[in-house]
Coordinates of C-alpha atoms and ligand atoms in Angstrom, one line a residue:
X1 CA -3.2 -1.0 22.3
X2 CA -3.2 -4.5 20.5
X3 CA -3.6 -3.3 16.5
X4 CA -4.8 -6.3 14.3
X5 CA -2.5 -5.9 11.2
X6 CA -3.6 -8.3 8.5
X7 CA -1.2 -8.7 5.8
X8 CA 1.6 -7.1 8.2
X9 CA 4.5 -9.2 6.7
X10 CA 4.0 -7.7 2.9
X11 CA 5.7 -4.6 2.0
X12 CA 3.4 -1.8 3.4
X13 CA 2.2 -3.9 6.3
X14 CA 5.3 -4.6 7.4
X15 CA 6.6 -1.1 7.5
X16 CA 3.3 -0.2 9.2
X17 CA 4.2 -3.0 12.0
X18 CA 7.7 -1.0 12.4
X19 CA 6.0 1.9 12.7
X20 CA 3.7 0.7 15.4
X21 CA 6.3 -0.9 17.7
X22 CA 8.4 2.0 17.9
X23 CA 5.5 3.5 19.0
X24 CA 4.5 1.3 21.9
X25 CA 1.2 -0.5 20.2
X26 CA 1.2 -3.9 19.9
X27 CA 0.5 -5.0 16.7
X28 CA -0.9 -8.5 16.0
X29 CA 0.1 -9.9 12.5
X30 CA -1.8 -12.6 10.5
X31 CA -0.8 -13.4 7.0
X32 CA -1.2 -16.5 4.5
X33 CA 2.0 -16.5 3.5
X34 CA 1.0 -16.8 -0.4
X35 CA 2.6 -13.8 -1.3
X36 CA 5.1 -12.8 1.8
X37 CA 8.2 -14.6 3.5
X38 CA 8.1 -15.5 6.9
X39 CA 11.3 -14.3 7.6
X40 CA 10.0 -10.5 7.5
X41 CA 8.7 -11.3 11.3
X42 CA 12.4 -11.9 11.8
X43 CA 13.4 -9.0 10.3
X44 CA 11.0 -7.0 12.0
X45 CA 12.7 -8.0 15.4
X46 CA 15.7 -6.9 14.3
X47 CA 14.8 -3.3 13.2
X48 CA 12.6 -2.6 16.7
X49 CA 14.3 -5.6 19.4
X50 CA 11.4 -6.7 20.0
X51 CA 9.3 -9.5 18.2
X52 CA 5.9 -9.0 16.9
X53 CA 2.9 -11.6 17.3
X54 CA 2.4 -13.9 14.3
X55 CA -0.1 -16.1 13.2
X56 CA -0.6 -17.5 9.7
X57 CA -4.2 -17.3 9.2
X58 CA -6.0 -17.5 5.6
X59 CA -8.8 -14.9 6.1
X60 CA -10.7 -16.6 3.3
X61 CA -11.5 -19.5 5.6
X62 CA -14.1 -18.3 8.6
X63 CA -13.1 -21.0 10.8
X64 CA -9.6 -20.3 10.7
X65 CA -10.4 -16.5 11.4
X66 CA -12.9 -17.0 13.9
X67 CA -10.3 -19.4 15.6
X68 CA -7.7 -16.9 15.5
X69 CA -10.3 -14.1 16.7
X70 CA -11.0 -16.7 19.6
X71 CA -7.8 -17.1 20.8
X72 CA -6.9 -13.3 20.9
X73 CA -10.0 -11.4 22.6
X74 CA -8.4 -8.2 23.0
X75 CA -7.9 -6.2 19.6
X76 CA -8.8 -2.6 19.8
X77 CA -8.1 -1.6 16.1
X78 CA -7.7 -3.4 12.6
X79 CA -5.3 -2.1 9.9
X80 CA -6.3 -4.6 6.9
X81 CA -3.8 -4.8 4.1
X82 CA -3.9 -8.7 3.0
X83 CA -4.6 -8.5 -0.4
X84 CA -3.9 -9.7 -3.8
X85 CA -2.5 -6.7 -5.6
X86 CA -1.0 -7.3 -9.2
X87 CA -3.1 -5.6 -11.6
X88 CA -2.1 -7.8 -15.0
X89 CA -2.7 -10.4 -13.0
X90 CA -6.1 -9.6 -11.7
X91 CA -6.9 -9.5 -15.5
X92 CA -6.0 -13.1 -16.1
X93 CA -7.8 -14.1 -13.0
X94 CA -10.8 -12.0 -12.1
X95 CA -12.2 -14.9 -10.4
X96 CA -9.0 -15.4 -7.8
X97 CA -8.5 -11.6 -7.3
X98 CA -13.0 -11.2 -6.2
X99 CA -12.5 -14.4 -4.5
X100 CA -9.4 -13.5 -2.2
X101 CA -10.3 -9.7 -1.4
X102 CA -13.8 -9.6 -1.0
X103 CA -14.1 -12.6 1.0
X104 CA -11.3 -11.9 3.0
X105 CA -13.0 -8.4 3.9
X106 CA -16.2 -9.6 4.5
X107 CA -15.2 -12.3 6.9
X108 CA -13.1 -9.8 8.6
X109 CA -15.9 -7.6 8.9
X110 CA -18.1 -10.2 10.3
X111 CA -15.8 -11.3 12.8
X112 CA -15.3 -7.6 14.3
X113 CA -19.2 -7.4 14.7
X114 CA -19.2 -10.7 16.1
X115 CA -16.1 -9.8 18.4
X116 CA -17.6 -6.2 19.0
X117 CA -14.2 -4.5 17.7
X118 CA -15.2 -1.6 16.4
X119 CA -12.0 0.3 14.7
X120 CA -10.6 -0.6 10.9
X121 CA -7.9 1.5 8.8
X122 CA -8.3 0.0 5.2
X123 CA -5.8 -0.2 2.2
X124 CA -7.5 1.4 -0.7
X125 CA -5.8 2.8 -4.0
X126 CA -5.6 6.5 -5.9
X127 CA -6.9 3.1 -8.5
X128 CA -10.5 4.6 -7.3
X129 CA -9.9 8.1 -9.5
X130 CA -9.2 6.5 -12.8
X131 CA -8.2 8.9 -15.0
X132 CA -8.9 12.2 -12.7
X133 CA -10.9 15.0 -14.5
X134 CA -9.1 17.9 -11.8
X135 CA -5.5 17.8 -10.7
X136 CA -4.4 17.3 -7.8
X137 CA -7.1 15.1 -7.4
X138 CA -9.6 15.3 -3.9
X139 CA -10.9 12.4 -2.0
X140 CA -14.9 14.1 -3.4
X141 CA -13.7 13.4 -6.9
X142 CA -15.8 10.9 -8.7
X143 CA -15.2 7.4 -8.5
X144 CA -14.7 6.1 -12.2
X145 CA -14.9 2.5 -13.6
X146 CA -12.3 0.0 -12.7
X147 CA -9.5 -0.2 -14.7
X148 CA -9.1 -3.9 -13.5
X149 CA -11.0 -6.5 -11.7
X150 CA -8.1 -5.8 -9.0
X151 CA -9.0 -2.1 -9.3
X152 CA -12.6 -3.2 -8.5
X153 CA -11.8 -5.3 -5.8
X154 CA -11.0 -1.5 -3.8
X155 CA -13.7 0.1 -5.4
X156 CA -16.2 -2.9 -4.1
X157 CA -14.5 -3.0 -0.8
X158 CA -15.3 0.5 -0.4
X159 CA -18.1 0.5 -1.2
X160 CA -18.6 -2.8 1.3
X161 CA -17.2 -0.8 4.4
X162 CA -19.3 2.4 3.6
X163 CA -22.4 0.2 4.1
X164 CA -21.4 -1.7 6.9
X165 CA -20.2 1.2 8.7
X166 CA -24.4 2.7 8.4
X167 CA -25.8 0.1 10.4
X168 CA -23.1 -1.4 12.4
X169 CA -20.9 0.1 15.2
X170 CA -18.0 -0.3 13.3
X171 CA -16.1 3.1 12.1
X172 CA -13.4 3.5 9.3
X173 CA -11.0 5.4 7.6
X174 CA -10.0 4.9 4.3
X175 CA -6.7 5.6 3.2
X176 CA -6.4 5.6 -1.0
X177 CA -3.0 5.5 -1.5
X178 CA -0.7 6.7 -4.5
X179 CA 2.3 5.3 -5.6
X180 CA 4.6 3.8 -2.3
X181 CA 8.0 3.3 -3.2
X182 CA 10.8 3.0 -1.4
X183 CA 11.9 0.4 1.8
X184 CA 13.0 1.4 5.4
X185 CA 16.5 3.0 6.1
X186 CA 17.9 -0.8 7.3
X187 CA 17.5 -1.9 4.1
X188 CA 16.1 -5.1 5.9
X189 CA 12.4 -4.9 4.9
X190 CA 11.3 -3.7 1.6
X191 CA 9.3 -5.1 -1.1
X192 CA 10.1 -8.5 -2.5
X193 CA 10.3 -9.4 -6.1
X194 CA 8.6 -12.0 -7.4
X195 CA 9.8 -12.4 -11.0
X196 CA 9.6 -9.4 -13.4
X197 CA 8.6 -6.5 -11.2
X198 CA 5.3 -4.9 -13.0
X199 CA 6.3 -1.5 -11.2
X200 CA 8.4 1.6 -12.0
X201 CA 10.7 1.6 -9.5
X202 CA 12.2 -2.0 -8.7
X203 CA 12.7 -2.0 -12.5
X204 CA 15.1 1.4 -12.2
X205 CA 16.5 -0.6 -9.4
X206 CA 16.8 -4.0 -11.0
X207 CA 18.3 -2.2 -14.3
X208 CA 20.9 -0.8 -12.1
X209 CA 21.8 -3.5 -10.9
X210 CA 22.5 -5.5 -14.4
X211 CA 19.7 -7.5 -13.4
X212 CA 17.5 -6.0 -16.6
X213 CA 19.1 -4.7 -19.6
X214 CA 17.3 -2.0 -19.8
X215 CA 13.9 -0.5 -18.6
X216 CA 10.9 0.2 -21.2
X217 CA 9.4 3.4 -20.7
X218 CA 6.1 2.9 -21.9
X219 CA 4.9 6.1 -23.7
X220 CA 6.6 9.6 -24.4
X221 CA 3.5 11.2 -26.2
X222 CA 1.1 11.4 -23.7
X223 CA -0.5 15.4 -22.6
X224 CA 2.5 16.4 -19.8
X225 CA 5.5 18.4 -19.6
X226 CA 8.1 15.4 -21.0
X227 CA 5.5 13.2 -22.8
X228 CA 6.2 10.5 -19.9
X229 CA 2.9 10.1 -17.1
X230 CA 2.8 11.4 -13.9
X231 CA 2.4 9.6 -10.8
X232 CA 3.0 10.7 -7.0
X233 CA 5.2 8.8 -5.7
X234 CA 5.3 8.8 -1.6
X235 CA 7.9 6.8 0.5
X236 CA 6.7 3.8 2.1
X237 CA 7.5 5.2 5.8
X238 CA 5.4 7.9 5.2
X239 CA 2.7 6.1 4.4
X240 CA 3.4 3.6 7.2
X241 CA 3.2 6.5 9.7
X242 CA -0.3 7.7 8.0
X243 CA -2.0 4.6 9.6
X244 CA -1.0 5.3 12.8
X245 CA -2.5 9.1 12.3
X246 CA -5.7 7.2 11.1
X247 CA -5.8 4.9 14.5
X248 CA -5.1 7.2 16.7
X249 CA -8.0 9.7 15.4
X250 CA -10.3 6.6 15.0
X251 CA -10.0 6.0 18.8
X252 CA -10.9 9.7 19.7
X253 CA -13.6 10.7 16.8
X254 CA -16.8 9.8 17.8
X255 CA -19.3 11.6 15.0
X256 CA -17.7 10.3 11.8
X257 CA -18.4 6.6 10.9
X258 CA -16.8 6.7 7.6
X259 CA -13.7 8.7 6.0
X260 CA -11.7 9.0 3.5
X261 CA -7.8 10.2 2.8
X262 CA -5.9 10.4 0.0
X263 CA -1.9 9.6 1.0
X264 CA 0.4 11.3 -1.7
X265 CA 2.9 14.0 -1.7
X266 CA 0.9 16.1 -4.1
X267 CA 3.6 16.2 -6.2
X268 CA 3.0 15.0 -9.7
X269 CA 6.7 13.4 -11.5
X270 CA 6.8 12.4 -14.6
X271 CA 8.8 8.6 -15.6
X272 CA 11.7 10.4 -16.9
X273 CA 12.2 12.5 -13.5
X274 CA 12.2 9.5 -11.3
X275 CA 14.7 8.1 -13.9
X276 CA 17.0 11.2 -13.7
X277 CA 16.1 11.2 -9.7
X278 CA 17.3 7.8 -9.2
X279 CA 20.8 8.8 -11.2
X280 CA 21.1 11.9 -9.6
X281 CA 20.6 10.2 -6.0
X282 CA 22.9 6.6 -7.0
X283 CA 25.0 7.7 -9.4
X284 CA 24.2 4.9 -11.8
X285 CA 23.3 5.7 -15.5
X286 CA 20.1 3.6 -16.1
X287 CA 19.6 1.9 -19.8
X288 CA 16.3 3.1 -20.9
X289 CA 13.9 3.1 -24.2
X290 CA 10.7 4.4 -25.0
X291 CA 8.3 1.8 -26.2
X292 CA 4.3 1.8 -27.2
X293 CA 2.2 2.9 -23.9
X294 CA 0.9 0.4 -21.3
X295 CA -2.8 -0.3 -22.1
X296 CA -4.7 0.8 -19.2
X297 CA -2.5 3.3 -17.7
X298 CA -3.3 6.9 -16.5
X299 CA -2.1 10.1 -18.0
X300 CA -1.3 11.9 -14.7
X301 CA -2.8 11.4 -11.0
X302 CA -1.4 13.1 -8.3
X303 CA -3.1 13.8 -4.7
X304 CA -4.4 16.9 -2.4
X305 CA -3.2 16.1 0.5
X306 CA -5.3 18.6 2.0
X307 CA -7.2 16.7 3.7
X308 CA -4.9 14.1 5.2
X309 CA -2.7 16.5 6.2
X310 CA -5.5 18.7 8.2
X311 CA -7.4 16.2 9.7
X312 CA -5.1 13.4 10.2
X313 CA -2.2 16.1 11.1
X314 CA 0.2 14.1 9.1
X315 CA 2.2 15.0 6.0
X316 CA 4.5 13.0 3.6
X317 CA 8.1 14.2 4.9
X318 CA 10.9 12.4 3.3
X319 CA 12.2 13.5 -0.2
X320 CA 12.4 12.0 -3.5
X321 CA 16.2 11.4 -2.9
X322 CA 15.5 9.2 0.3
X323 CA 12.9 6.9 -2.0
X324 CA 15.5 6.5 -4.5
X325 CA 18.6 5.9 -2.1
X326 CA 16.3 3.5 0.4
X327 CA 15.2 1.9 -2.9
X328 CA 18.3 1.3 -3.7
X329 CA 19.8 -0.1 -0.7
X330 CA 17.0 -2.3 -0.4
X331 CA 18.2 -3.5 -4.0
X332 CA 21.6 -4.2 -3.1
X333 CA 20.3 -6.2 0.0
X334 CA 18.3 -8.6 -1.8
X335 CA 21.2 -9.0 -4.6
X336 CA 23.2 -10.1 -1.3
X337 CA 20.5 -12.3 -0.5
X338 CA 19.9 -11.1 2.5
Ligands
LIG401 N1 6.4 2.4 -16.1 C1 7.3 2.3 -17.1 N2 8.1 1.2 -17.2 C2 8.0 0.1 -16.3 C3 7.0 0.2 -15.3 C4 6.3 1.4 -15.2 O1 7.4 3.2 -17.9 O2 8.7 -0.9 -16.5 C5 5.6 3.6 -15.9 C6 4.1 3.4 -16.1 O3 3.7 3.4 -17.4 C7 3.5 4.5 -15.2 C8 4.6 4.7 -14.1 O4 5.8 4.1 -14.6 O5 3.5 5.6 -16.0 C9 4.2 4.1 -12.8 O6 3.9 2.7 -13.0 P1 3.8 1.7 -11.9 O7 3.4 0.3 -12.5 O8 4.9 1.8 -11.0 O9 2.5 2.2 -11.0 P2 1.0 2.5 -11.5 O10 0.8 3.9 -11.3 O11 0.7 1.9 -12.8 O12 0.3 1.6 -10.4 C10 -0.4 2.1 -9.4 C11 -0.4 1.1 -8.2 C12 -1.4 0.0 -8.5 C13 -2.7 0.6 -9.0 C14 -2.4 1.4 -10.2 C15 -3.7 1.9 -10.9 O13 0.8 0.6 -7.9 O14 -1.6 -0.8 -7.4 O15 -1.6 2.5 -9.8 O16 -3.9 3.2 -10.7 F1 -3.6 -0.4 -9.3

């Protein structure tokens, strides 16, 4: 099966590309480059001996997709990931992140009607849940206002598919996932840093590695067990192998057009356990304060995985330890420059 994989050099797409080859699909990458490195496709060879299809296409432009769609007539399946994804940014520039994510998804959308491809796995976010009123929190929970405009660009694209999916042939799942950390066990793909990382863990690993003086936690009074929020935290390869689940019961569910899966653990761990995880597994002492909270952050969101796990048949399987020691490695390999 030839799998269109848009954004399948960034960090979850290119895990998910891994993933496919060593199951014998074919994945077809496309990717603008703005916030990837070509070198992943390289990489990617490497890990499976065998390289993957690449084309640098900007998804925004409909000639350029139509061109692409033109010159390779036999997709079965789309897993879309290209997306702008840095929430402070997204604040400073609404306008880029509405621009890049919606029009990317609707021109991909048009194409597969046009093109009669009738299969897409999308990249939403646990974002969708807000601040959850029941823990562990169900894909029928309420949707609640966007944090950020880059929160809303998920919400909106959503709600774009669930339309689309009424009154066209085309079917979806929706996969909202939590908090992917992690890289694969060759250390050779993994996600890149651009600057100072705005997530949890490359900061533990960038403070390990004398790179930060010290990480900020941001908050030890908020309603949980240490003060510190909870998040659930899932390794990237599990959530790699999820799309695969959600291809493979798009191509033999006929009845449901649209549906929805939380990917998560279901287990909720606060800041200061990931801290003491990522010791515990590395050995390294990391530097750490508390400072004021992060405006706009969550108290605690974690997943059922109930659902995901029935239907899909697929369950996250590899421990907090392995996130922290693949996170690691990963770390050392960029210091190498590798
Ligand atoms: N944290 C720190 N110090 C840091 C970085 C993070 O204490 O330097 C804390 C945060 O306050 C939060 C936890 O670590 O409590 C996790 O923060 P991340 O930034 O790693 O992840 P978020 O849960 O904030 O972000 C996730 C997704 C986003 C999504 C967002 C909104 O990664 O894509 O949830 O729900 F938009």
């Amino acid at each position: 099966m030839n799998i269109l994989v848009t954004g399948g050099i960034g960090y979850i797409g290119s895990h998910t590309v891994v993933e496919l080859m060593n199951r014998g699909y074919n994945p077809i990458i496309i990717d603008n480059l703005v916030n990837s490195d070509i070198e992943v496709v390289d990489r990617i060879e490497k890990i499976t001996g065998k390289r993957p299809v690449f084309e640098k296409v900007e998804m925004c432009n409909m000639d350029e997709l139509r061109n692409f769609f033109t010159k390779y007539l036999q997709i079965d399946a789309v897993i879309h990931f290209a997306a702008l994804l840095a929430v402070n940014e997204s604040v400073e520039k609404p306008l880029l992140y509405y621009h890049n994510n919606l029009v990317s998804t609707l021109n991909l959308l048009q194409c597969m009607q046009d093109f009669n491809i009738k299969d897409i796995v999308f990249s939403s976010s646990c974002t969708v849940y807000g601040e959850p009123d029941i823990l562990p929190v169900d894909e029928f929970a309420p949707i609640k206002p966007a944090m950020s405009p880059y929160g809303n660009t998920k919400k909106i694209c959503e709600d774009i598919l669930t339309d689309t999916t009424k009154v066209t042939e085309i079917r979806s799942i929706l996969l909202r996932y939590f908090n992917p950390i992690g890289a694969h066990e060759t250390a050779l793909i993994g996600e890149f840093q651009d600057g100072v990382p705005h997530h949890l863990i490359p900061y533990i690993t960038e403070t390990a590695s004398g790179k930060r003086e010290k990480l900020r936690i941001f908050g030890n009074d908020y309603n949980t067990p240490d003060g510190t929020c909870l998040r659930d935290y899932i390794h990237v390869v599990d959530i790699a192998i999820a799309h695969i689940a959600a291809i493979e019961r798009l191509k033999i569910s006929n009845e449901n057009k649209i549906e929805v899966f939380n990917l998560g653990t279901g287990i909720g761990y606060s800041v200061l356990d990931m801290v003491n995880a990522f010791e515990n597994a590395t050995g390294i002492k990391i530097n750490y304060e508390i400072v004021a909270r992060r405006p706009g952050d969550v108290e605690a969101v974690y997943a059922d995985t109930r659902l995901a796990n029935k239907e899909l048949n697929w369950k996250a399987e590899r421990t907090l330890e392995e996130m922290m020691r693949s996170a690691w490695e990963w770390e050392k390999m960029l210091g190498k420059g590798k």
